[in-house]
PDB file of C-alpha atoms in Angstrom:
ATOM      1  CA  UNK Z   1     -67.999 -77.007 158.729  1.00 84.00           C
ATOM      2  CA  UNK Z   2     -65.807 -74.863 156.489  1.00 84.00           C
ATOM      3  CA  UNK Z   3     -65.768 -71.090 156.255  1.00 82.00           C
ATOM      4  CA  UNK Z   4     -67.463 -71.356 152.855  1.00 81.00           C
ATOM      5  CA  UNK Z   5     -70.283 -73.409 154.369  1.00 87.00           C
ATOM      6  CA  UNK Z   6     -70.661 -70.992 157.276  1.00 90.00           C
ATOM      7  CA  UNK Z   7     -70.614 -68.002 154.910  1.00 89.00           C
ATOM      8  CA  UNK Z   8     -73.342 -69.547 152.764  1.00 86.00           C
ATOM      9  CA  UNK Z   9     -75.392 -70.573 155.799  1.00 92.00           C
ATOM     10  CA  UNK Z  10     -75.317 -67.095 157.363  1.00 93.00           C
ATOM     11  CA  UNK Z  11     -75.309 -64.739 154.389  1.00 92.00           C
ATOM     12  CA  UNK Z  12     -79.072 -64.650 153.932  1.00 94.00           C
ATOM     13  CA  UNK Z  13     -79.708 -63.480 157.493  1.00 96.00           C
ATOM     14  CA  UNK Z  14     -78.429 -59.896 157.026  1.00 96.00           C
ATOM     15  CA  UNK Z  15     -80.166 -59.532 153.664  1.00 96.00           C
ATOM     16  CA  UNK Z  16     -83.609 -60.696 154.732  1.00 97.00           C
ATOM     17  CA  UNK Z  17     -83.212 -59.562 158.346  1.00 97.00           C
ATOM     18  CA  UNK Z  18     -82.527 -56.000 157.233  1.00 97.00           C
ATOM     19  CA  UNK Z  19     -85.527 -56.087 154.908  1.00 97.00           C
ATOM     20  CA  UNK Z  20     -87.791 -57.494 157.636  1.00 98.00           C
ATOM     21  CA  UNK Z  21     -86.465 -55.058 160.234  1.00 98.00           C
ATOM     22  CA  UNK Z  22     -87.033 -52.139 157.862  1.00 98.00           C
ATOM     23  CA  UNK Z  23     -90.608 -53.163 157.072  1.00 98.00           C
ATOM     24  CA  UNK Z  24     -91.410 -53.736 160.751  1.00 98.00           C
ATOM     25  CA  UNK Z  25     -89.843 -50.427 161.747  1.00 97.00           C
ATOM     26  CA  UNK Z  26     -91.814 -48.549 159.095  1.00 98.00           C
ATOM     27  CA  UNK Z  27     -95.008 -50.257 160.258  1.00 98.00           C
ATOM     28  CA  UNK Z  28     -94.260 -49.579 163.923  1.00 95.00           C
ATOM     29  CA  UNK Z  29     -93.618 -45.908 163.240  1.00 95.00           C
ATOM     30  CA  UNK Z  30     -96.645 -45.552 160.969  1.00 96.00           C
ATOM     31  CA  UNK Z  31     -99.011 -47.212 163.439  1.00 96.00           C
ATOM     32  CA  UNK Z  32     -97.275 -45.684 166.479  1.00 92.00           C
ATOM     33  CA  UNK Z  33     -96.731 -49.150 167.914  1.00 92.00           C
ATOM     34  CA  UNK Z  34     -93.780 -48.825 170.295  1.00 90.00           C
ATOM     35  CA  UNK Z  35     -93.430 -52.591 170.897  1.00 92.00           C
ATOM     36  CA  UNK Z  36     -93.209 -53.269 167.146  1.00 95.00           C
ATOM     37  CA  UNK Z  37     -90.756 -50.422 166.746  1.00 93.00           C
ATOM     38  CA  UNK Z  38     -88.588 -51.735 169.591  1.00 93.00           C
ATOM     39  CA  UNK Z  39     -88.629 -55.319 168.267  1.00 96.00           C
ATOM     40  CA  UNK Z  40     -87.570 -54.097 164.831  1.00 97.00           C
ATOM     41  CA  UNK Z  41     -84.744 -52.035 166.334  1.00 96.00           C
ATOM     42  CA  UNK Z  42     -83.594 -55.099 168.271  1.00 97.00           C
ATOM     43  CA  UNK Z  43     -83.726 -57.172 165.096  1.00 98.00           C
ATOM     44  CA  UNK Z  44     -81.547 -54.622 163.294  1.00 98.00           C
ATOM     45  CA  UNK Z  45     -79.021 -54.769 166.148  1.00 98.00           C
ATOM     46  CA  UNK Z  46     -78.821 -58.561 165.783  1.00 98.00           C
ATOM     47  CA  UNK Z  47     -78.587 -58.354 162.010  1.00 98.00           C
ATOM     48  CA  UNK Z  48     -75.638 -55.983 162.336  1.00 97.00           C
ATOM     49  CA  UNK Z  49     -73.836 -58.531 164.502  1.00 97.00           C
ATOM     50  CA  UNK Z  50     -74.518 -61.388 162.069  1.00 97.00           C
ATOM     51  CA  UNK Z  51     -73.311 -59.215 159.174  1.00 97.00           C
ATOM     52  CA  UNK Z  52     -69.911 -58.995 160.861  1.00 96.00           C
ATOM     53  CA  UNK Z  53     -69.744 -62.804 161.050  1.00 95.00           C
ATOM     54  CA  UNK Z  54     -70.726 -63.088 157.384  1.00 95.00           C
ATOM     55  CA  UNK Z  55     -68.043 -60.609 156.394  1.00 95.00           C
ATOM     56  CA  UNK Z  56     -65.312 -62.346 158.396  1.00 94.00           C
ATOM     57  CA  UNK Z  57     -66.146 -65.746 156.857  1.00 92.00           C
ATOM     58  CA  UNK Z  58     -65.997 -64.271 153.350  1.00 90.00           C
ATOM     59  CA  UNK Z  59     -62.221 -64.196 152.934  1.00 88.00           C
ATOM     60  CA  UNK Z  60     -61.677 -67.809 154.065  1.00 88.00           C
ATOM     61  CA  UNK Z  61     -64.597 -68.832 151.818  1.00 87.00           C
ATOM     62  CA  UNK Z  62     -62.880 -67.089 148.906  1.00 85.00           C
ATOM     63  CA  UNK Z  63     -59.705 -69.110 149.506  1.00 86.00           C
ATOM     64  CA  UNK Z  64     -61.721 -72.326 149.336  1.00 84.00           C
ATOM     65  CA  UNK Z  65     -63.738 -71.588 146.172  1.00 83.00           C
ATOM     66  CA  UNK Z  66     -61.402 -69.468 144.050  1.00 80.00           C
ATOM     67  CA  UNK Z  67     -59.925 -72.510 142.301  1.00 79.00           C
ATOM     68  CA  UNK Z  68     -63.254 -74.227 141.654  1.00 83.00           C
ATOM     69  CA  UNK Z  69     -64.379 -74.506 138.022  1.00 80.00           C
ATOM     70  CA  UNK Z  70     -67.125 -72.042 137.131  1.00 80.00           C
ATOM     71  CA  UNK Z  71     -66.255 -69.594 139.891  1.00 83.00           C
ATOM     72  CA  UNK Z  72     -65.674 -66.052 138.670  1.00 80.00           C
ATOM     73  CA  UNK Z  73     -62.696 -64.266 140.202  1.00 83.00           C
ATOM     74  CA  UNK Z  74     -64.059 -60.903 139.024  1.00 86.00           C
ATOM     75  CA  UNK Z  75     -67.395 -61.605 140.708  1.00 84.00           C
ATOM     76  CA  UNK Z  76     -65.594 -62.547 143.928  1.00 88.00           C
ATOM     77  CA  UNK Z  77     -63.662 -59.277 143.930  1.00 90.00           C
ATOM     78  CA  UNK Z  78     -66.785 -57.176 143.262  1.00 90.00           C
ATOM     79  CA  UNK Z  79     -68.724 -59.060 145.949  1.00 91.00           C
ATOM     80  CA  UNK Z  80     -65.865 -58.614 148.418  1.00 92.00           C
ATOM     81  CA  UNK Z  81     -65.640 -54.874 147.766  1.00 94.00           C
ATOM     82  CA  UNK Z  82     -69.384 -54.361 148.219  1.00 95.00           C
ATOM     83  CA  UNK Z  83     -69.332 -56.739 151.196  1.00 95.00           C
ATOM     84  CA  UNK Z  84     -67.235 -54.141 153.008  1.00 96.00           C
ATOM     85  CA  UNK Z  85     -69.852 -51.449 152.306  1.00 97.00           C
ATOM     86  CA  UNK Z  86     -72.615 -53.833 153.368  1.00 97.00           C
ATOM     87  CA  UNK Z  87     -70.986 -54.665 156.699  1.00 97.00           C
ATOM     88  CA  UNK Z  88     -70.325 -50.977 157.383  1.00 98.00           C
ATOM     89  CA  UNK Z  89     -73.926 -50.085 156.560  1.00 98.00           C
ATOM     90  CA  UNK Z  90     -75.327 -52.959 158.588  1.00 98.00           C
ATOM     91  CA  UNK Z  91     -73.182 -52.364 161.662  1.00 98.00           C
ATOM     92  CA  UNK Z  92     -73.866 -48.630 161.435  1.00 98.00           C
ATOM     93  CA  UNK Z  93     -77.585 -49.335 161.318  1.00 98.00           C
ATOM     94  CA  UNK Z  94     -77.206 -51.792 164.199  1.00 98.00           C
ATOM     95  CA  UNK Z  95     -75.344 -49.276 166.346  1.00 97.00           C
ATOM     96  CA  UNK Z  96     -77.890 -46.567 165.516  1.00 97.00           C
ATOM     97  CA  UNK Z  97     -80.691 -49.022 166.381  1.00 96.00           C
ATOM     98  CA  UNK Z  98     -79.087 -49.810 169.719  1.00 95.00           C
ATOM     99  CA  UNK Z  99     -78.704 -46.084 170.360  1.00 93.00           C
ATOM    100  CA  UNK Z 100     -82.365 -45.488 169.494  1.00 93.00           C
ATOM    101  CA  UNK Z 101     -83.406 -48.279 171.866  1.00 91.00           C
ATOM    102  CA  UNK Z 102     -81.299 -46.936 174.734  1.00 90.00           C
ATOM    103  CA  UNK Z 103     -82.228 -43.328 174.017  1.00 83.00           C
ATOM    104  CA  UNK Z 104     -85.903 -44.259 173.816  1.00 78.00           C
ATOM    105  CA  UNK Z 105     -85.841 -45.724 177.303  1.00 74.00           C
ATOM    106  CA  UNK Z 106     -84.882 -42.377 178.808  1.00 70.00           C
ATOM    107  CA  UNK Z 107     -86.728 -39.948 176.491  1.00 69.00           C
ATOM    108  CA  UNK Z 108     -89.874 -41.320 174.883  1.00 66.00           C
ATOM    109  CA  UNK Z 109     -90.795 -38.107 173.070  1.00 63.00           C
ATOM    110  CA  UNK Z 110     -87.583 -37.903 171.057  1.00 61.00           C
ATOM    111  CA  UNK Z 111     -87.274 -41.651 170.504  1.00 76.00           C
ATOM    112  CA  UNK Z 112     -89.503 -41.394 167.416  1.00 84.00           C
ATOM    113  CA  UNK Z 113     -86.959 -39.121 165.705  1.00 88.00           C
ATOM    114  CA  UNK Z 114     -84.161 -41.563 166.481  1.00 91.00           C
ATOM    115  CA  UNK Z 115     -86.216 -44.431 165.071  1.00 93.00           C
ATOM    116  CA  UNK Z 116     -86.971 -42.403 161.941  1.00 95.00           C
ATOM    117  CA  UNK Z 117     -83.246 -41.872 161.437  1.00 96.00           C
ATOM    118  CA  UNK Z 118     -82.715 -45.621 161.790  1.00 97.00           C
ATOM    119  CA  UNK Z 119     -85.458 -46.189 159.206  1.00 98.00           C
ATOM    120  CA  UNK Z 120     -83.585 -44.065 156.667  1.00 98.00           C
ATOM    121  CA  UNK Z 121     -80.335 -45.925 157.446  1.00 98.00           C
ATOM    122  CA  UNK Z 122     -82.041 -49.299 157.188  1.00 98.00           C
ATOM    123  CA  UNK Z 123     -83.554 -48.406 153.806  1.00 98.00           C
ATOM    124  CA  UNK Z 124     -80.073 -47.565 152.520  1.00 98.00           C
ATOM    125  CA  UNK Z 125     -78.663 -50.721 154.104  1.00 98.00           C
ATOM    126  CA  UNK Z 126     -81.358 -52.834 152.456  1.00 97.00           C
ATOM    127  CA  UNK Z 127     -80.275 -51.545 149.046  1.00 97.00           C
ATOM    128  CA  UNK Z 128     -76.589 -52.134 149.717  1.00 97.00           C
ATOM    129  CA  UNK Z 129     -77.329 -55.627 151.058  1.00 96.00           C
ATOM    130  CA  UNK Z 130     -79.455 -56.539 148.041  1.00 95.00           C
ATOM    131  CA  UNK Z 131     -76.784 -55.373 145.600  1.00 95.00           C
ATOM    132  CA  UNK Z 132     -74.040 -57.188 147.507  1.00 94.00           C
ATOM    133  CA  UNK Z 133     -76.115 -60.377 147.591  1.00 92.00           C
ATOM    134  CA  UNK Z 134     -76.713 -60.113 143.849  1.00 91.00           C
ATOM    135  CA  UNK Z 135     -72.966 -59.853 143.272  1.00 91.00           C
ATOM    136  CA  UNK Z 136     -72.429 -62.837 145.565  1.00 89.00           C
ATOM    137  CA  UNK Z 137     -74.843 -64.909 143.519  1.00 86.00           C
ATOM    138  CA  UNK Z 138     -72.754 -64.242 140.426  1.00 84.00           C
ATOM    139  CA  UNK Z 139     -69.686 -65.862 142.011  1.00 85.00           C
ATOM    140  CA  UNK Z 140     -70.809 -69.399 141.215  1.00 75.00           C
ATOM    141  CA  UNK Z 141     -73.924 -68.957 139.104  1.00 68.00           C
ATOM    142  CA  UNK Z 142     -72.985 -68.226 135.487  1.00 64.00           C
ATOM    143  CA  UNK Z 143     -76.663 -67.868 134.559  1.00 67.00           C
ATOM    144  CA  UNK Z 144     -76.698 -64.690 136.659  1.00 64.00           C
ATOM    145  CA  UNK Z 145     -73.613 -63.294 134.930  1.00 63.00           C
ATOM    146  CA  UNK Z 146     -75.006 -63.498 131.397  1.00 66.00           C
ATOM    147  CA  UNK Z 147     -76.960 -60.567 130.025  1.00 61.00           C
ATOM    148  CA  UNK Z 148     -80.528 -61.587 129.204  1.00 58.00           C
ATOM    149  CA  UNK Z 149     -81.606 -61.579 125.591  1.00 56.00           C
ATOM    150  CA  UNK Z 150     -85.050 -60.610 124.401  1.00 56.00           C
ATOM    151  CA  UNK Z 151     -87.481 -63.198 123.079  1.00 57.00           C
ATOM    152  CA  UNK Z 152     -87.401 -63.393 119.300  1.00 54.00           C
ATOM    153  CA  UNK Z 153     -83.962 -61.804 118.886  1.00 53.00           C
ATOM    154  CA  UNK Z 154     -81.331 -63.763 116.948  1.00 53.00           C
ATOM    155  CA  UNK Z 155     -79.776 -64.999 120.208  1.00 51.00           C
ATOM    156  CA  UNK Z 156     -82.940 -65.322 122.283  1.00 49.00           C
ATOM    157  CA  UNK Z 157     -85.503 -68.068 122.725  1.00 52.00           C
ATOM    158  CA  UNK Z 158     -87.373 -68.757 119.547  1.00 47.00           C
ATOM    159  CA  UNK Z 159     -84.351 -67.885 117.382  1.00 47.00           C
ATOM    160  CA  UNK Z 160     -84.520 -71.254 115.659  1.00 47.00           C
ATOM    161  CA  UNK Z 161     -88.272 -70.961 114.903  1.00 45.00           C
ATOM    162  CA  UNK Z 162     -89.004 -69.811 111.357  1.00 43.00           C
ATOM    163  CA  UNK Z 163     -92.328 -68.663 109.928  1.00 44.00           C
ATOM    164  CA  UNK Z 164     -93.359 -70.472 106.758  1.00 40.00           C
TER     165      UNK Z 164
END
């Protein structure tokens, strides 16, 4: 298994794991369900750890694919730059989640505030992850790089259809 394969196999976990953890945390806080809240915090801790692995496999994956036809060097560089922000956001959220879990074991009354802070961090992390993933998709998918054209415009679908 190459670094590129490992990067591609793991890279969806932080994106969807952060989204799932955020939704579960919001639900757990809203419904005052401590077990749901704690599971979501644990999930965000794990996602932070996987994000580190995804980031560290990115550079070796770049070395493998940068000479492949159809791969955009500019997209790789943008994805790499935002990958750094994504791993910082994800590990920061993971560390805050771990802190909220540990803090919540000793002080139940203030644990809700810690979890609410993690919710804000995880919402931000979800956005950064989604944007980074979008940039990653553009590395080898030219259809994602092209700007969409509107239907009926000279360059869009239906451009060759003429009314008679």
